[in-house]
Short mmCIF file of C-alpha atoms in Angstrom, two decimals:
data_model
loop_
_atom_site.label_atom_id
_atom_site.label_comp_id
_atom_site.label_asym_id
_atom_site.label_seq_id
_atom_site.Cartn_x
_atom_site.Cartn_y
_atom_site.Cartn_z
CA UNK A 1 36.55 -4.80 -22.66
CA UNK A 2 33.59 -6.96 -21.63
CA UNK A 3 34.61 -9.67 -19.19
CA UNK A 4 32.95 -13.06 -19.76
CA UNK A 5 31.04 -14.29 -16.73
CA UNK A 6 32.08 -17.61 -15.18
CA UNK A 7 29.58 -19.93 -13.51
CA UNK A 8 30.97 -21.41 -10.29
CA UNK A 9 29.70 -24.44 -8.34
CA UNK A 10 27.81 -23.58 -5.15
CA UNK A 11 30.54 -24.68 -2.71
CA UNK A 12 33.24 -22.79 -4.60
CA UNK A 13 30.96 -19.76 -4.88
CA UNK A 14 30.51 -19.49 -1.12
CA UNK A 15 34.11 -20.38 -0.25
CA UNK A 16 35.51 -17.82 -2.68
CA UNK A 17 33.21 -14.91 -1.77
CA UNK A 18 35.13 -12.09 -0.07
CA UNK A 19 34.36 -8.42 0.40
CA UNK A 20 36.31 -6.61 -2.32
CA UNK A 21 37.09 -2.90 -2.26
CA UNK A 22 39.35 -2.58 -5.30
CA UNK A 23 37.99 -3.45 -8.73
CA UNK A 24 39.42 -3.80 -12.22
CA UNK A 25 38.48 -1.03 -14.61
CA UNK A 26 36.36 -3.41 -16.67
CA UNK A 27 32.73 -2.87 -17.52
CA UNK A 28 29.96 -5.07 -16.19
CA UNK A 29 27.43 -4.90 -19.01
CA UNK A 30 23.71 -4.36 -18.62
CA UNK A 31 23.20 -7.86 -20.01
CA UNK A 32 25.47 -9.31 -17.31
CA UNK A 33 23.66 -7.36 -14.60
CA UNK A 34 20.31 -8.53 -15.94
CA UNK A 35 21.60 -12.11 -15.77
CA UNK A 36 22.34 -11.49 -12.10
CA UNK A 37 18.93 -9.95 -11.39
CA UNK A 38 17.15 -12.82 -13.13
CA UNK A 39 18.57 -14.97 -10.32
CA UNK A 40 18.05 -12.46 -7.52
CA UNK A 41 14.39 -11.91 -8.36
CA UNK A 42 13.77 -15.57 -7.44
CA UNK A 43 14.56 -14.76 -3.79
CA UNK A 44 11.86 -15.95 -1.38
CA UNK A 45 9.64 -13.57 0.57
CA UNK A 46 6.67 -14.07 2.88
CA UNK A 47 3.43 -14.09 0.87
CA UNK A 48 5.63 -13.58 -2.21
CA UNK A 49 5.42 -9.81 -1.68
CA UNK A 50 8.89 -9.10 -3.13
CA UNK A 51 9.43 -5.64 -1.58
CA UNK A 52 12.97 -5.29 -2.92
CA UNK A 53 13.88 -2.62 -5.45
CA UNK A 54 17.34 -2.37 -7.05
CA UNK A 55 18.88 0.89 -8.26
CA UNK A 56 21.96 0.35 -10.43
CA UNK A 57 24.36 3.29 -10.68
CA UNK A 58 26.98 3.25 -13.43
CA UNK A 59 27.15 6.98 -14.20
CA UNK A 60 30.48 8.45 -13.03
CA UNK A 61 28.93 11.66 -11.69
CA UNK A 62 26.29 9.79 -9.72
CA UNK A 63 28.90 7.41 -8.33
CA UNK A 64 30.89 10.37 -7.06
CA UNK A 65 27.74 11.67 -5.38
CA UNK A 66 27.24 8.24 -3.81
CA UNK A 67 30.84 8.27 -2.65
CA UNK A 68 30.25 11.62 -0.96
CA UNK A 69 27.12 10.21 0.74
CA UNK A 70 29.23 7.22 1.87
CA UNK A 71 31.83 9.39 3.60
CA UNK A 72 34.40 9.07 0.81
CA UNK A 73 34.69 5.27 0.70
CA UNK A 74 36.79 4.50 -2.37
CA UNK A 75 35.17 1.21 -3.40
CA UNK A 76 32.18 3.12 -4.75
CA UNK A 77 34.11 4.80 -7.55
CA UNK A 78 36.52 1.89 -7.96
CA UNK A 79 33.64 -0.41 -8.98
CA UNK A 80 32.11 -0.12 -12.46
CA UNK A 81 28.62 -0.29 -10.93
CA UNK A 82 26.94 0.16 -7.56
CA UNK A 83 23.66 -1.52 -6.65
CA UNK A 84 21.51 0.23 -4.05
CA UNK A 85 19.24 -2.39 -2.48
CA UNK A 86 16.04 -0.78 -1.21
CA UNK A 87 12.70 -1.91 0.20
CA UNK A 88 9.44 -0.13 -0.64
CA UNK A 89 6.52 -1.62 1.27
CA UNK A 90 4.20 1.29 0.48
CA UNK A 91 4.50 0.42 -3.20
CA UNK A 92 3.85 -3.22 -2.35
CA UNK A 93 0.68 -2.40 -0.37
CA UNK A 94 -0.57 -0.15 -3.17
CA UNK A 95 -0.20 -3.02 -5.66
CA UNK A 96 -0.98 -6.13 -3.59
CA UNK A 97 -2.80 -7.76 -6.50
CA UNK A 98 0.42 -7.84 -8.52
CA UNK A 99 1.97 -10.32 -6.06
CA UNK A 100 -0.92 -12.79 -5.82
CA UNK A 101 -0.32 -15.95 -7.84
CA UNK A 102 -2.23 -15.84 -11.15
CA UNK A 103 -3.04 -19.53 -10.84
CA UNK A 104 -5.53 -18.88 -8.04
CA UNK A 105 -9.23 -18.72 -8.75
CA UNK A 106 -10.72 -15.20 -8.86
CA UNK A 107 -12.46 -15.82 -5.52
CA UNK A 108 -9.29 -17.12 -3.82
CA UNK A 109 -7.27 -14.25 -5.29
CA UNK A 110 -9.70 -11.69 -3.89
CA UNK A 111 -9.56 -13.36 -0.46
CA UNK A 112 -5.76 -13.15 -0.51
CA UNK A 113 -5.82 -9.47 -1.49
CA UNK A 114 -8.28 -8.64 1.30
CA UNK A 115 -6.31 -10.66 3.85
CA UNK A 116 -2.97 -9.03 3.04
CA UNK A 117 -4.47 -5.56 2.80
CA UNK A 118 -6.01 -5.98 6.24
CA UNK A 119 -2.77 -7.23 7.78
CA UNK A 120 -0.64 -4.36 6.49
CA UNK A 121 -3.23 -1.65 7.03
CA UNK A 122 -3.15 -2.60 10.71
CA UNK A 123 0.57 -1.80 10.82
CA UNK A 124 2.16 1.62 11.01
CA UNK A 125 4.18 2.79 8.03
CA UNK A 126 7.38 2.19 9.99
CA UNK A 127 6.29 -1.33 10.99
CA UNK A 128 5.51 -2.14 7.37
CA UNK A 129 8.87 -0.72 6.36
CA UNK A 130 10.76 -2.86 8.87
CA UNK A 131 8.82 -5.97 7.80
CA UNK A 132 9.73 -5.33 4.17
CA UNK A 133 13.35 -4.66 5.06
CA UNK A 134 13.59 -8.06 6.76
CA UNK A 135 12.43 -9.69 3.51
CA UNK A 136 14.75 -7.55 1.39
CA UNK A 137 17.75 -8.66 3.45
CA UNK A 138 17.10 -12.17 2.08
CA UNK A 139 17.44 -10.82 -1.46
CA UNK A 140 20.61 -8.95 -0.48
CA UNK A 141 22.22 -12.20 0.68
CA UNK A 142 21.21 -14.00 -2.49
CA UNK A 143 22.54 -11.12 -4.58
CA UNK A 144 25.97 -11.43 -2.95
CA UNK A 145 26.12 -15.19 -3.52
CA UNK A 146 24.66 -15.05 -7.04
CA UNK A 147 27.13 -12.35 -8.07
CA UNK A 148 30.05 -14.48 -6.93
CA UNK A 149 28.57 -17.50 -8.66
CA UNK A 150 28.72 -15.53 -11.90
CA UNK A 151 32.36 -14.61 -11.30
CA UNK A 152 31.67 -11.10 -9.99
CA UNK A 153 32.83 -9.59 -6.70
CA UNK A 154 30.99 -7.34 -4.27
CA UNK A 155 31.18 -5.60 -0.93
CA UNK A 156 27.98 -4.95 1.08
CA UNK A 157 27.85 -1.51 2.74
CA UNK A 158 25.58 0.25 5.22
CA UNK A 159 27.94 3.13 6.02
CA UNK A 160 26.23 5.95 4.13
CA UNK A 161 23.91 8.90 4.67
CA UNK A 162 20.56 7.40 3.80
CA UNK A 163 18.77 10.73 3.45
CA UNK A 164 21.33 11.93 0.91
CA UNK A 165 20.94 8.74 -1.13
CA UNK A 166 17.13 9.05 -1.08
CA UNK A 167 17.40 12.62 -2.34
CA UNK A 168 19.88 11.64 -5.02
CA UNK A 169 17.72 8.77 -6.31
CA UNK A 170 14.47 10.74 -5.79
CA UNK A 171 13.07 8.07 -3.47
CA UNK A 172 10.24 8.68 -1.00
CA UNK A 173 11.17 9.02 2.67
CA UNK A 174 9.46 5.74 3.66
CA UNK A 175 11.92 3.65 1.59
CA UNK A 176 14.41 1.64 3.63
CA UNK A 177 17.86 0.45 2.56
CA UNK A 178 19.25 -3.06 2.97
CA UNK A 179 22.62 -1.90 1.68
CA UNK A 180 24.75 -0.49 -1.08
CA UNK A 181 26.76 -2.99 -3.13
CA UNK A 182 29.71 -2.00 -5.34
CA UNK A 183 30.08 -4.75 -7.94
CA UNK A 184 32.63 -5.69 -10.58
CA UNK A 185 35.70 -7.82 -11.21
CA UNK A 186 38.11 -8.04 -8.26
CA UNK A 187 41.51 -6.39 -8.43
CA UNK A 188 42.54 -7.76 -5.02
CA UNK A 189 42.10 -10.98 -3.06
CA UNK A 190 40.30 -9.56 -0.05
CA UNK A 191 40.87 -10.76 3.49
CA UNK A 192 40.92 -14.51 4.26
CA UNK A 193 37.76 -15.80 5.93
CA UNK A 194 37.70 -15.59 9.73
CA UNK A 195 34.46 -17.04 11.08
CA UNK A 196 33.18 -18.61 14.30
CA UNK A 197 33.32 -22.39 14.51
CA UNK A 198 30.13 -24.41 14.37
CA UNK A 199 30.22 -24.98 18.14
CA UNK A 200 29.69 -21.23 18.58
CA UNK A 201 26.80 -20.75 16.16
CA UNK A 202 24.99 -24.12 15.90
CA UNK A 203 22.97 -25.78 18.68
CA UNK A 204 21.25 -29.11 18.07
CA UNK A 205 18.14 -29.81 20.17
#
C-alpha cells in the first residue's frame, strides 16, 4: 500500500517531529522520496557548494548490512528506507564550475572558480572535509523537518561504523557522514519533547 503524503503547516511540523524507531510496514515510494529531496536540495550552503550526497537504501539485504554496521539497532530494518547523508568535498572541488551561478558573466564566473579553487586548495583534505560536513549538517536538519512536513517520520543516527558503511556503499575514504536516517510512517508516538527553556539557550545583547 502506498501511503498518501500529508502537507503540514510549519509550526505543526516542528511541534510534531519526534525521533521514531518503529515504523509501519508501508512503502515510501521513490516518487515520495523525490518529493522530499526536491525540498532538501534547496538547503543553503556557503558559496552554494552543496557538498551533500544522499544514499537511499531500500533493499532488504543492504538494510541488514547497515543494521550490522549500526550495532544491531532495530530502526534500520523497521523503516522501509534509510537515507545515508554524506558530504563529499573532493567531488565538489573537482567540479567547482558546476556550483557557480549560470547567470554570472563568463569573466565573473571564471573569477569565482579561481577564488574558490584557491581557497580550498590551501586547505588539507581533512579541513575541506570538515568544512563540507558543517554545510551538510544544515541539509540534514532540513531533511528532518521537510520529511515531517510531508507526513513522514525519521530518526537521525550517528551510532554506526563509518568504515563499514563506506565499504558497503563503495564510497571513498575522504567522505564524511552527517548521519543515517531511517524514514517511513510512524508506528509509535515517540518520546514527548523535553527541551531547555529559552532562558538557557537564548541571550539577547
